[in-house]
PDB file of C-alpha atoms and ligand atoms in Angstrom:
ATOM      1  CA  MET A   1      43.140 196.881  14.869  1.00  0.00           C
ATOM      2  CA  LYS A   2      39.646 198.462  14.766  1.00  0.00           C
ATOM      3  CA  ASN A   3      39.051 201.866  16.261  1.00  0.00           C
ATOM      4  CA  VAL A   4      35.855 201.968  18.235  1.00  0.00           C
ATOM      5  CA  GLU A   5      33.894 204.384  20.450  1.00  0.00           C
ATOM      6  CA  PRO A   6      32.257 203.340  23.709  1.00  0.00           C
ATOM      7  CA  ASP A   7      28.482 203.472  23.294  1.00  0.00           C
ATOM      8  CA  VAL A   8      25.390 203.110  25.449  1.00  0.00           C
ATOM      9  CA  ILE A   9      22.162 201.744  23.986  1.00  0.00           C
ATOM     10  CA  LEU A  10      19.033 201.788  26.098  1.00  0.00           C
ATOM     11  CA  VAL A  11      17.184 198.595  25.125  1.00  0.00           C
ATOM     12  CA  ALA A  12      14.472 198.097  27.812  1.00  0.00           C
ATOM     13  CA  ARG A  13      12.467 200.218  30.253  1.00  0.00           C
ATOM     14  CA  PRO A  14       9.503 199.499  32.559  1.00  0.00           C
ATOM     15  CA  GLN A  15       5.932 199.484  31.452  1.00  0.00           C
ATOM     16  CA  LEU A  16       3.004 199.677  33.826  1.00  0.00           C
ATOM     17  CA  ASP A  17      -0.163 197.688  33.418  1.00  0.00           C
ATOM     18  CA  TYR A  18      -2.685 200.247  34.436  1.00  0.00           C
ATOM     19  CA  GLY A  19      -5.569 197.714  34.296  1.00  0.00           C
ATOM     20  CA  ALA A  20      -3.842 195.593  37.007  1.00  0.00           C
ATOM     21  CA  VAL A  21      -3.031 198.767  39.027  1.00  0.00           C
ATOM     22  CA  ALA A  22      -6.725 199.690  38.840  1.00  0.00           C
ATOM     23  CA  THR A  23      -7.714 196.278  40.225  1.00  0.00           C
ATOM     24  CA  TYR A  24      -5.594 196.904  43.319  1.00  0.00           C
ATOM     25  CA  LEU A  25      -6.764 200.513  43.631  1.00  0.00           C
ATOM     26  CA  ARG A  26     -10.393 199.496  43.444  1.00  0.00           C
ATOM     27  CA  ASP A  27      -9.837 197.261  46.421  1.00  0.00           C
ATOM     28  CA  VAL A  28      -8.128 199.883  48.589  1.00  0.00           C
ATOM     29  CA  GLY A  29     -10.233 202.824  47.199  1.00  0.00           C
ATOM     30  CA  GLY A  30      -7.616 204.833  45.573  1.00  0.00           C
ATOM     31  CA  GLU A  31      -8.874 205.087  42.025  1.00  0.00           C
ATOM     32  CA  SER A  32      -8.674 208.836  41.747  1.00  0.00           C
ATOM     33  CA  TRP A  33      -4.930 208.374  41.257  1.00  0.00           C
ATOM     34  CA  LEU A  34      -5.732 206.728  37.934  1.00  0.00           C
ATOM     35  CA  GLU A  35      -8.166 209.538  37.138  1.00  0.00           C
ATOM     36  CA  ARG A  36      -5.143 211.787  37.021  1.00  0.00           C
ATOM     37  CA  LEU A  37      -3.832 209.547  34.260  1.00  0.00           C
ATOM     38  CA  ASP A  38      -7.003 210.207  32.174  1.00  0.00           C
ATOM     39  CA  ARG A  39      -6.429 213.976  32.654  1.00  0.00           C
ATOM     40  CA  GLY A  40      -2.888 213.448  31.465  1.00  0.00           C
ATOM     41  CA  ASP A  41      -1.430 214.501  34.806  1.00  0.00           C
ATOM     42  CA  LEU A  42       0.713 211.413  34.944  1.00  0.00           C
ATOM     43  CA  ASP A  43       1.526 211.298  31.213  1.00  0.00           C
ATOM     44  CA  SER A  44       1.518 207.535  31.069  1.00  0.00           C
ATOM     45  CA  ALA A  45       3.161 207.051  27.629  1.00  0.00           C
ATOM     46  CA  SER A  46       6.487 208.668  28.511  1.00  0.00           C
ATOM     47  CA  HIS A  47       6.439 208.474  32.330  1.00  0.00           C
ATOM     48  CA  ASP A  48       5.826 204.805  33.168  1.00  0.00           C
ATOM     49  CA  PRO A  49       9.074 204.664  35.137  1.00  0.00           C
ATOM     50  CA  GLN A  50       8.067 207.631  37.290  1.00  0.00           C
ATOM     51  CA  ASN A  51       4.515 206.386  37.597  1.00  0.00           C
ATOM     52  CA  LEU A  52       5.796 203.038  38.877  1.00  0.00           C
ATOM     53  CA  ALA A  53       7.919 204.679  41.528  1.00  0.00           C
ATOM     54  CA  GLU A  54       5.098 206.915  42.584  1.00  0.00           C
ATOM     55  CA  PHE A  55       2.671 203.998  42.799  1.00  0.00           C
ATOM     56  CA  ALA A  56       5.072 202.021  44.945  1.00  0.00           C
ATOM     57  CA  GLY A  57       5.531 204.960  47.240  1.00  0.00           C
ATOM     58  CA  ARG A  58       1.805 205.619  47.533  1.00  0.00           C
ATOM     59  CA  LEU A  59       1.127 201.977  48.327  1.00  0.00           C
ATOM     60  CA  CYS A  60       3.371 202.260  51.334  1.00  0.00           C
ATOM     61  CA  TYR A  61       1.213 204.823  53.095  1.00  0.00           C
ATOM     62  CA  ARG A  62      -2.103 204.350  51.238  1.00  0.00           C
ATOM     63  CA  SER A  63      -1.753 207.873  50.063  1.00  0.00           C
ATOM     64  CA  CYS A  64      -3.259 207.449  46.611  1.00  0.00           C
ATOM     65  CA  GLU A  65      -5.944 209.992  47.576  1.00  0.00           C
ATOM     66  CA  GLN A  66      -6.917 212.046  50.530  1.00  0.00           C
ATOM     67  CA  GLY A  67      -8.888 210.314  53.282  1.00  0.00           C
ATOM     68  CA  LEU A  68      -7.718 206.676  52.585  1.00  0.00           C
ATOM     69  CA  ASN A  69      -5.395 206.809  55.597  1.00  0.00           C
ATOM     70  CA  PRO A  70      -6.521 209.039  58.453  1.00  0.00           C
ATOM     71  CA  ASN A  71      -2.840 209.262  59.533  1.00  0.00           C
ATOM     72  CA  VAL A  72      -1.908 210.918  56.254  1.00  0.00           C
ATOM     73  CA  SER A  73      -2.953 214.589  56.391  1.00  0.00           C
ATOM     74  CA  LYS A  74      -1.222 215.811  53.225  1.00  0.00           C
ATOM     75  CA  VAL A  75      -1.404 214.105  49.816  1.00  0.00           C
ATOM     76  CA  ARG A  76       0.890 215.599  47.193  1.00  0.00           C
ATOM     77  CA  THR A  77      -0.795 215.414  43.778  1.00  0.00           C
ATOM     78  CA  ASP A  78       2.063 216.913  41.824  1.00  0.00           C
ATOM     79  CA  GLN A  79       4.240 213.931  40.682  1.00  0.00           C
ATOM     80  CA  VAL A  80       7.429 215.903  40.422  1.00  0.00           C
ATOM     81  CA  LYS A  81       6.963 217.214  43.987  1.00  0.00           C
ATOM     82  CA  TYR A  82       5.997 213.700  45.236  1.00  0.00           C
ATOM     83  CA  LEU A  83       9.130 212.120  43.807  1.00  0.00           C
ATOM     84  CA  GLU A  84      11.270 214.929  44.945  1.00  0.00           C
ATOM     85  CA  ASN A  85      10.072 214.177  48.523  1.00  0.00           C
ATOM     86  CA  ILE A  86      10.922 210.413  47.919  1.00  0.00           C
ATOM     87  CA  LEU A  87      14.524 211.509  47.001  1.00  0.00           C
ATOM     88  CA  ALA A  88      14.761 214.069  49.793  1.00  0.00           C
ATOM     89  CA  SER A  89      13.580 211.470  52.443  1.00  0.00           C
ATOM     90  CA  ALA A  90      15.794 208.815  50.976  1.00  0.00           C
ATOM     91  CA  HIS A  91      12.783 206.416  50.619  1.00  0.00           C
ATOM     92  CA  GLY A  92      14.964 204.446  48.280  1.00  0.00           C
ATOM     93  CA  SER A  93      13.262 201.038  48.088  1.00  0.00           C
ATOM     94  CA  VAL A  94      10.531 202.620  46.015  1.00  0.00           C
ATOM     95  CA  LEU A  95      13.148 203.263  43.337  1.00  0.00           C
ATOM     96  CA  GLU A  96      14.329 199.656  43.164  1.00  0.00           C
ATOM     97  CA  HIS A  97      11.276 198.617  41.328  1.00  0.00           C
ATOM     98  CA  VAL A  98      12.190 200.705  38.282  1.00  0.00           C
ATOM     99  CA  SER A  99      14.870 198.989  36.210  1.00  0.00           C
ATOM    100  CA  PHE A 100      16.511 199.910  32.832  1.00  0.00           C
ATOM    101  CA  THR A 101      18.518 197.641  30.519  1.00  0.00           C
ATOM    102  CA  PHE A 102      21.451 198.958  28.494  1.00  0.00           C
ATOM    103  CA  VAL A 103      23.837 197.426  26.006  1.00  0.00           C
ATOM    104  CA  LEU A 104      27.216 198.913  26.822  1.00  0.00           C
ATOM    105  CA  HIS A 105      28.844 198.463  23.417  1.00  0.00           C
ATOM    106  CA  ASN A 106      32.565 198.696  22.672  1.00  0.00           C
ATOM    107  CA  ILE A 107      33.588 199.207  26.226  1.00  0.00           C
ATOM    108  CA  SER A 108      36.956 197.882  27.314  1.00  0.00           C
ATOM    109  CA  ARG A 109      37.654 195.269  29.919  1.00  0.00           C
ATOM    110  CA  VAL A 110      39.155 198.070  31.988  1.00  0.00           C
ATOM    111  CA  THR A 111      35.647 199.456  32.319  1.00  0.00           C
ATOM    112  CA  THR A 112      33.889 196.073  32.664  1.00  0.00           C
ATOM    113  CA  HIS A 113      36.191 195.292  35.568  1.00  0.00           C
ATOM    114  CA  GLU A 114      35.177 198.432  37.293  1.00  0.00           C
ATOM    115  CA  LEU A 115      31.479 198.163  36.399  1.00  0.00           C
ATOM    116  CA  VAL A 116      31.041 194.691  37.904  1.00  0.00           C
ATOM    117  CA  ARG A 117      32.067 196.040  41.367  1.00  0.00           C
ATOM    118  CA  HIS A 118      28.607 197.720  41.576  1.00  0.00           C
ATOM    119  CA  ARG A 119      26.555 194.793  42.792  1.00  0.00           C
ATOM    120  CA  PRO A 120      23.197 195.623  44.485  1.00  0.00           C
ATOM    121  CA  GLY A 121      20.445 196.277  41.933  1.00  0.00           C
ATOM    122  CA  THR A 122      22.263 195.092  38.818  1.00  0.00           C
ATOM    123  CA  ALA A 123      22.204 192.234  36.374  1.00  0.00           C
ATOM    124  CA  ILE A 124      25.096 191.506  33.906  1.00  0.00           C
ATOM    125  CA  SER A 125      25.469 189.340  30.779  1.00  0.00           C
ATOM    126  CA  GLN A 126      28.917 189.822  29.334  1.00  0.00           C
ATOM    127  CA  GLU A 127      30.322 188.820  25.902  1.00  0.00           C
ATOM    128  CA  SER A 128      32.309 185.697  26.368  1.00  0.00           C
ATOM    129  CA  LEU A 129      35.876 185.880  25.118  1.00  0.00           C
ATOM    130  CA  ARG A 130      36.231 182.133  25.508  1.00  0.00           C
ATOM    131  CA  TYR A 131      34.515 181.850  22.179  1.00  0.00           C
ATOM    132  CA  ILE A 132      35.489 184.951  20.286  1.00  0.00           C
ATOM    133  CA  ARG A 133      38.691 185.368  18.248  1.00  0.00           C
ATOM    134  CA  LEU A 134      40.707 188.465  18.501  1.00  0.00           C
ATOM    135  CA  ALA A 135      42.438 188.608  15.187  1.00  0.00           C
ATOM    136  CA  ASP A 136      41.088 192.202  14.680  1.00  0.00           C
ATOM    137  CA  ILE A 137      41.356 193.889  18.183  1.00  0.00           C
ATOM    138  CA  PRO A 138      38.616 196.551  18.732  1.00  0.00           C
ATOM    139  CA  PHE A 139      40.213 199.353  20.772  1.00  0.00           C
ATOM    140  CA  TRP A 140      39.262 202.798  21.954  1.00  0.00           C
ATOM    141  CA  PHE A 141      41.748 205.724  22.075  1.00  0.00           C
ATOM    142  CA  PRO A 142      40.747 208.819  24.001  1.00  0.00           C
ATOM    143  CA  GLU A 143      40.856 212.034  22.081  1.00  0.00           C
ATOM    144  CA  TRP A 144      44.110 213.234  23.751  1.00  0.00           C
ATOM    145  CA  ALA A 145      45.859 210.011  22.746  1.00  0.00           C
ATOM    146  CA  ARG A 146      44.715 210.370  19.103  1.00  0.00           C
ATOM    147  CA  HIS A 147      46.578 213.678  18.926  1.00  0.00           C
ATOM    148  CA  ASP A 148      49.838 212.086  19.995  1.00  0.00           C
ATOM    149  CA  ALA A 149      51.346 210.825  16.697  1.00  0.00           C
ATOM    150  CA  GLU A 150      54.280 208.943  18.197  1.00  0.00           C
ATOM    151  CA  LEU A 151      52.049 207.280  20.818  1.00  0.00           C
ATOM    152  CA  MET A 152      49.525 206.195  18.133  1.00  0.00           C
ATOM    153  CA  LYS A 153      52.285 204.774  15.958  1.00  0.00           C
ATOM    154  CA  ARG A 154      53.769 202.709  18.740  1.00  0.00           C
ATOM    155  CA  ALA A 155      50.389 201.653  20.177  1.00  0.00           C
ATOM    156  CA  THR A 156      49.141 200.594  16.773  1.00  0.00           C
ATOM    157  CA  ALA A 157      52.365 198.537  16.193  1.00  0.00           C
ATOM    158  CA  VAL A 158      51.877 196.738  19.525  1.00  0.00           C
ATOM    159  CA  LEU A 159      48.201 195.853  18.734  1.00  0.00           C
ATOM    160  CA  GLU A 160      49.103 194.729  15.277  1.00  0.00           C
ATOM    161  CA  GLN A 161      51.768 192.391  16.714  1.00  0.00           C
ATOM    162  CA  LEU A 162      49.207 190.955  19.235  1.00  0.00           C
ATOM    163  CA  GLU A 163      46.839 190.448  16.271  1.00  0.00           C
ATOM    164  CA  GLU A 164      49.519 188.693  14.290  1.00  0.00           C
ATOM    165  CA  PHE A 165      50.185 186.323  17.293  1.00  0.00           C
ATOM    166  CA  GLN A 166      46.529 185.580  17.553  1.00  0.00           C
ATOM    167  CA  ARG A 167      46.475 184.556  13.883  1.00  0.00           C
ATOM    168  CA  TRP A 168      49.564 182.510  14.378  1.00  0.00           C
ATOM    169  CA  MET A 169      48.117 180.639  17.291  1.00  0.00           C
ATOM    170  CA  ALA A 170      44.858 179.966  15.491  1.00  0.00           C
ATOM    171  CA  ASP A 171      46.879 178.471  12.693  1.00  0.00           C
ATOM    172  CA  HIS A 172      49.222 176.639  15.012  1.00  0.00           C
ATOM    173  CA  PHE A 173      46.276 175.139  16.949  1.00  0.00           C
ATOM    174  CA  GLY A 174      44.541 174.228  13.620  1.00  0.00           C
ATOM    175  CA  LEU A 175      41.341 175.922  14.775  1.00  0.00           C
ATOM    176  CA  ASP A 176      40.076 176.241  11.187  1.00  0.00           C
ATOM    177  CA  GLN A 177      40.993 172.785  10.220  1.00  0.00           C
ATOM    178  CA  PRO A 178      38.000 170.599   9.324  1.00  0.00           C
ATOM    179  CA  GLY A 179      37.133 168.269  12.123  1.00  0.00           C
ATOM    180  CA  THR A 180      38.518 170.340  14.966  1.00  0.00           C
ATOM    181  CA  ALA A 181      36.126 169.712  17.801  1.00  0.00           C
ATOM    182  CA  PHE A 182      34.187 172.674  19.270  1.00  0.00           C
ATOM    183  CA  HIS A 183      35.506 171.987  22.839  1.00  0.00           C
ATOM    184  CA  GLU A 184      39.089 172.134  21.423  1.00  0.00           C
ATOM    185  CA  LYS A 185      38.322 175.488  19.796  1.00  0.00           C
ATOM    186  CA  LYS A 186      36.844 176.792  22.976  1.00  0.00           C
ATOM    187  CA  HIS A 187      39.763 175.586  25.015  1.00  0.00           C
ATOM    188  CA  LYS A 188      42.329 177.240  22.696  1.00  0.00           C
ATOM    189  CA  THR A 189      40.359 180.418  22.088  1.00  0.00           C
ATOM    190  CA  SER A 190      40.078 180.831  25.900  1.00  0.00           C
ATOM    191  CA  PHE A 191      43.842 180.423  26.153  1.00  0.00           C
ATOM    192  CA  MET A 192      44.490 182.892  23.285  1.00  0.00           C
ATOM    193  CA  ARG A 193      42.528 185.676  25.000  1.00  0.00           C
ATOM    194  CA  ARG A 194      45.190 185.808  27.642  1.00  0.00           C
ATOM    195  CA  PHE A 195      47.248 187.733  25.063  1.00  0.00           C
ATOM    196  CA  ALA A 196      44.536 190.307  24.570  1.00  0.00           C
ATOM    197  CA  PRO A 197      45.127 193.784  26.044  1.00  0.00           C
ATOM    198  CA  GLU A 198      42.972 194.919  28.838  1.00  0.00           C
ATOM    199  CA  GLY A 199      41.831 197.791  26.586  1.00  0.00           C
ATOM    200  CA  VAL A 200      40.269 195.281  24.141  1.00  0.00           C
ATOM    201  CA  ALA A 201      36.668 196.503  23.477  1.00  0.00           C
ATOM    202  CA  THR A 202      33.853 194.140  24.360  1.00  0.00           C
ATOM    203  CA  GLY A 203      30.234 194.415  25.428  1.00  0.00           C
ATOM    204  CA  LEU A 204      27.652 193.512  27.981  1.00  0.00           C
ATOM    205  CA  VAL A 205      24.021 193.838  28.811  1.00  0.00           C
ATOM    206  CA  TRP A 206      23.637 195.832  32.023  1.00  0.00           C
ATOM    207  CA  THR A 207      20.416 196.171  33.979  1.00  0.00           C
ATOM    208  CA  ALA A 208      20.192 198.517  36.865  1.00  0.00           C
ATOM    209  CA  ASN A 209      17.478 200.001  39.022  1.00  0.00           C
ATOM    210  CA  ILE A 210      17.025 203.720  39.666  1.00  0.00           C
ATOM    211  CA  ARG A 211      18.616 203.544  43.090  1.00  0.00           C
ATOM    212  CA  THR A 212      21.702 201.898  41.686  1.00  0.00           C
ATOM    213  CA  LEU A 213      21.697 204.180  38.656  1.00  0.00           C
ATOM    214  CA  ARG A 214      21.733 207.293  40.781  1.00  0.00           C
ATOM    215  CA  HIS A 215      24.623 206.008  42.926  1.00  0.00           C
ATOM    216  CA  THR A 216      26.732 204.750  39.914  1.00  0.00           C
ATOM    217  CA  ILE A 217      26.180 207.888  37.850  1.00  0.00           C
ATOM    218  CA  GLU A 218      27.495 209.965  40.716  1.00  0.00           C
ATOM    219  CA  ALA A 219      30.394 207.595  41.523  1.00  0.00           C
ATOM    220  CA  ARG A 220      31.545 206.947  38.033  1.00  0.00           C
ATOM    221  CA  THR A 221      31.379 210.512  36.608  1.00  0.00           C
ATOM    222  CA  ASP A 222      33.412 211.759  39.564  1.00  0.00           C
ATOM    223  CA  PRO A 223      36.654 213.515  38.442  1.00  0.00           C
ATOM    224  CA  GLY A 224      38.655 210.735  40.232  1.00  0.00           C
ATOM    225  CA  ALA A 225      36.986 207.972  38.173  1.00  0.00           C
ATOM    226  CA  GLU A 226      38.641 206.451  35.122  1.00  0.00           C
ATOM    227  CA  GLU A 227      38.123 208.376  31.886  1.00  0.00           C
ATOM    228  CA  GLU A 228      36.267 205.681  29.813  1.00  0.00           C
ATOM    229  CA  ILE A 229      33.815 204.819  32.646  1.00  0.00           C
ATOM    230  CA  ARG A 230      33.233 208.557  33.132  1.00  0.00           C
ATOM    231  CA  LEU A 231      32.369 208.825  29.470  1.00  0.00           C
ATOM    232  CA  VAL A 232      29.935 205.836  29.644  1.00  0.00           C
ATOM    233  CA  PHE A 233      28.234 207.103  32.815  1.00  0.00           C
ATOM    234  CA  ALA A 234      27.818 210.509  31.448  1.00  0.00           C
ATOM    235  CA  LYS A 235      25.876 208.940  28.467  1.00  0.00           C
ATOM    236  CA  ILE A 236      23.840 206.873  30.920  1.00  0.00           C
ATOM    237  CA  GLY A 237      23.125 210.015  32.958  1.00  0.00           C
ATOM    238  CA  GLY A 238      21.886 211.742  29.858  1.00  0.00           C
ATOM    239  CA  LEU A 239      19.681 208.941  28.932  1.00  0.00           C
ATOM    240  CA  MET A 240      18.190 208.643  32.407  1.00  0.00           C
ATOM    241  CA  ARG A 241      17.520 212.370  32.654  1.00  0.00           C
ATOM    242  CA  ALA A 242      15.415 212.050  29.467  1.00  0.00           C
ATOM    243  CA  GLU A 243      13.643 208.836  30.640  1.00  0.00           C
ATOM    244  CA  ALA A 244      12.788 210.004  34.142  1.00  0.00           C
ATOM    245  CA  PRO A 245      13.388 213.678  34.625  1.00  0.00           C
ATOM    246  CA  ALA A 246      11.757 213.830  38.026  1.00  0.00           C
ATOM    247  CA  LEU A 247      14.201 211.229  39.306  1.00  0.00           C
ATOM    248  CA  PHE A 248      17.316 212.631  37.664  1.00  0.00           C
ATOM    249  CA  GLY A 249      16.623 216.322  37.481  1.00  0.00           C
ATOM    250  CA  ASP A 250      18.421 217.198  40.795  1.00  0.00           C
ATOM    251  CA  TYR A 251      21.954 216.654  39.423  1.00  0.00           C
ATOM    252  CA  VAL A 252      24.192 219.500  38.515  1.00  0.00           C
ATOM    253  CA  ILE A 253      26.969 218.705  36.043  1.00  0.00           C
ATOM    254  CA  GLU A 254      30.302 220.342  36.851  1.00  0.00           C
ATOM    255  CA  ASP A 255      33.306 219.497  34.665  1.00  0.00           C
ATOM    256  CA  GLY A 256      31.616 216.233  33.665  1.00  0.00           C
ATOM    257  CA  ALA A 257      30.841 215.194  37.272  1.00  0.00           C
ATOM    258  CA  TRP A 258      27.160 214.465  37.946  1.00  0.00           C
ATOM    259  CA  ILE A 259      26.534 215.785  41.440  1.00  0.00           C
ATOM    260  CA  PRO A 260      23.178 214.954  42.980  1.00  0.00           C
ATOM    261  CA  ARG A 261      21.259 217.171  45.382  1.00  0.00           C
ATOM    262  CA  TRP A 262      20.254 213.991  47.219  1.00  0.00           C
ATOM    263  CA  ARG A 263      23.007 211.385  47.790  1.00  0.00           C
ATOM    264  CA  LYS A 264      22.641 207.676  48.448  1.00  0.00           C
ATOM    265  CA  VAL A 265      18.875 207.472  48.319  1.00  0.00           C
TER     266      VAL A 265
HETATM  267  C1  FAD B   1      38.104 206.294  42.764  1.00  0.00           C
HETATM  268  C2  FAD B   1      37.936 204.791  42.945  1.00  0.00           C
HETATM  269  C3  FAD B   1      39.067 203.964  43.160  1.00  0.00           C
HETATM  270  C4  FAD B   1      38.960 202.641  43.477  1.00  0.00           C
HETATM  271  N1  FAD B   1      40.035 201.873  43.571  1.00  0.00           N
HETATM  272  C5  FAD B   1      39.900 200.542  43.814  1.00  0.00           C
HETATM  273  C6  FAD B   1      41.012 199.700  44.050  1.00  0.00           C
HETATM  274  O1  FAD B   1      42.156 200.142  43.993  1.00  0.00           O
HETATM  275  N2  FAD B   1      40.879 198.380  44.216  1.00  0.00           N
HETATM  276  C7  FAD B   1      39.602 197.860  44.318  1.00  0.00           C
HETATM  277  O2  FAD B   1      39.483 196.629  44.596  1.00  0.00           O
HETATM  278  N3  FAD B   1      38.494 198.628  44.168  1.00  0.00           N
HETATM  279  C8  FAD B   1      38.621 199.950  43.862  1.00  0.00           C
HETATM  280  N4  FAD B   1      37.556 200.651  43.691  1.00  0.00           N
HETATM  281  C9  FAD B   1      36.187 200.019  43.740  1.00  0.00           C
HETATM  282  C10 FAD B   1      35.496 200.358  45.019  1.00  0.00           C
HETATM  283  O3  FAD B   1      36.180 199.881  46.176  1.00  0.00           O
HETATM  284  C11 FAD B   1      34.010 199.767  45.078  1.00  0.00           C
HETATM  285  O4  FAD B   1      34.066 198.317  45.085  1.00  0.00           O
HETATM  286  C12 FAD B   1      33.273 200.208  43.849  1.00  0.00           C
HETATM  287  O5  FAD B   1      33.343 201.617  43.610  1.00  0.00           O
HETATM  288  C13 FAD B   1      31.770 199.790  44.031  1.00  0.00           C
HETATM  289  O6  FAD B   1      31.083 200.772  44.694  1.00  0.00           O
HETATM  290  P1  FAD B   1      30.300 200.633  46.008  1.00  0.00           P
HETATM  291  O7  FAD B   1      31.215 200.262  47.119  1.00  0.00           O
HETATM  292  O8  FAD B   1      29.533 201.903  46.257  1.00  0.00           O
HETATM  293  O9  FAD B   1      29.389 199.351  45.874  1.00  0.00           O
HETATM  294  P2  FAD B   1      28.000 199.080  45.096  1.00  0.00           P
HETATM  295  O10 FAD B   1      28.072 197.656  44.748  1.00  0.00           O
HETATM  296  O11 FAD B   1      27.717 200.052  43.939  1.00  0.00           O
HETATM  297  O12 FAD B   1      27.005 199.318  46.265  1.00  0.00           O
HETATM  298  C14 FAD B   1      26.213 200.500  46.490  1.00  0.00           C
HETATM  299  C15 FAD B   1      26.228 200.805  48.006  1.00  0.00           C
HETATM  300  O13 FAD B   1      25.640 199.696  48.608  1.00  0.00           O
HETATM  301  C16 FAD B   1      26.266 199.450  49.921  1.00  0.00           C
HETATM  302  N5  FAD B   1      26.874 198.091  49.878  1.00  0.00           N
HETATM  303  C17 FAD B   1      27.097 197.355  48.793  1.00  0.00           C
HETATM  304  N6  FAD B   1      27.622 196.152  49.111  1.00  0.00           N
HETATM  305  C18 FAD B   1      27.796 196.195  50.476  1.00  0.00           C
HETATM  306  C19 FAD B   1      28.242 195.281  51.402  1.00  0.00           C
HETATM  307  N7  FAD B   1      28.784 194.047  50.950  1.00  0.00           N
HETATM  308  N8  FAD B   1      28.325 195.630  52.665  1.00  0.00           N
HETATM  309  C20 FAD B   1      27.757 196.805  53.054  1.00  0.00           C
HETATM  310  N9  FAD B   1      27.280 197.798  52.244  1.00  0.00           N
HETATM  311  C21 FAD B   1      27.280 197.439  50.934  1.00  0.00           C
HETATM  312  C22 FAD B   1      27.300 200.512  50.070  1.00  0.00           C
HETATM  313  O14 FAD B   1      26.724 201.584  50.757  1.00  0.00           O
HETATM  314  C23 FAD B   1      27.616 200.839  48.606  1.00  0.00           C
HETATM  315  O15 FAD B   1      28.198 202.118  48.431  1.00  0.00           O
HETATM  316  C24 FAD B   1      37.627 202.028  43.386  1.00  0.00           C
HETATM  317  C25 FAD B   1      36.518 202.838  43.226  1.00  0.00           C
HETATM  318  C26 FAD B   1      36.643 204.239  42.994  1.00  0.00           C
HETATM  319  C27 FAD B   1      35.405 205.093  42.734  1.00  0.00           C
END
């Protein structure tokens, strides 16, 4: 048995092509939006995700600068205030353009089962246990469990027995015998995973857009949510607040629950 900790690794974030944006803005006459970049007002290096959301929002109403759309009498130039208004008015589609990709590492099948229930705005590629042997079961114990010596002794014994059965099956099926066909190994390894505990740690690549991230961070850090997924989404919340503070700065954190000022944007 291998003790592990659930971890969240941010592996991809959006990047704007400002030259391409300029091509569009030249056509509609909104280049002063990009001049703000030159002045550092939009801080391109660290705020591409926010700039993309802002750009998408401004395209909707041709509000890149004053005067482009006679129906628009007020153009907010402060990005934080602009994005706050997007959240407050629930103009959520703008946020769907901005996606982030995470490796959720050493999370249990308990957590992956719950995570996959969130469908809109996500993409998932999960480690296949049809191919991976479980002779050394990776497993997370919460802090409170680790302090319970009798529980740990019994839990470790159960896991070791499961591992021993995995090794026995691998030997019994001759999986390591020369000449065992790959499809046979896959067939039997897939059968063997049925004897893995639901707490076995695994991993997946998870992509979600800002709209989905806001909803799932709220739902899955709620006190009623399961303790491992709460831990994972608190980490995701912390990462997102650093990546796009104007889009995640409205949350207050109470007893680990991320409570947004604007829900379901
Ligand atoms: C405390 C808790 C207990 C739970 N217990 C169980 C359980 O016992 N059994 C079980 O099966 N599940 C359970 N779930 C899962 C739950 O039912 C949802 O499937 C899961 O939380 C996904 O969230 P979501 O509905 O917000 O969907 P998401 O996929 O995250 O969608 C986001 C939002 O988009 C909208 N949306 C998405 N899909 C549709 C659709 N098809 N039609 C209309 N609107 C849609 C909804 O407004 C939804 O809130 C539980 C969840 C929680 C938080």
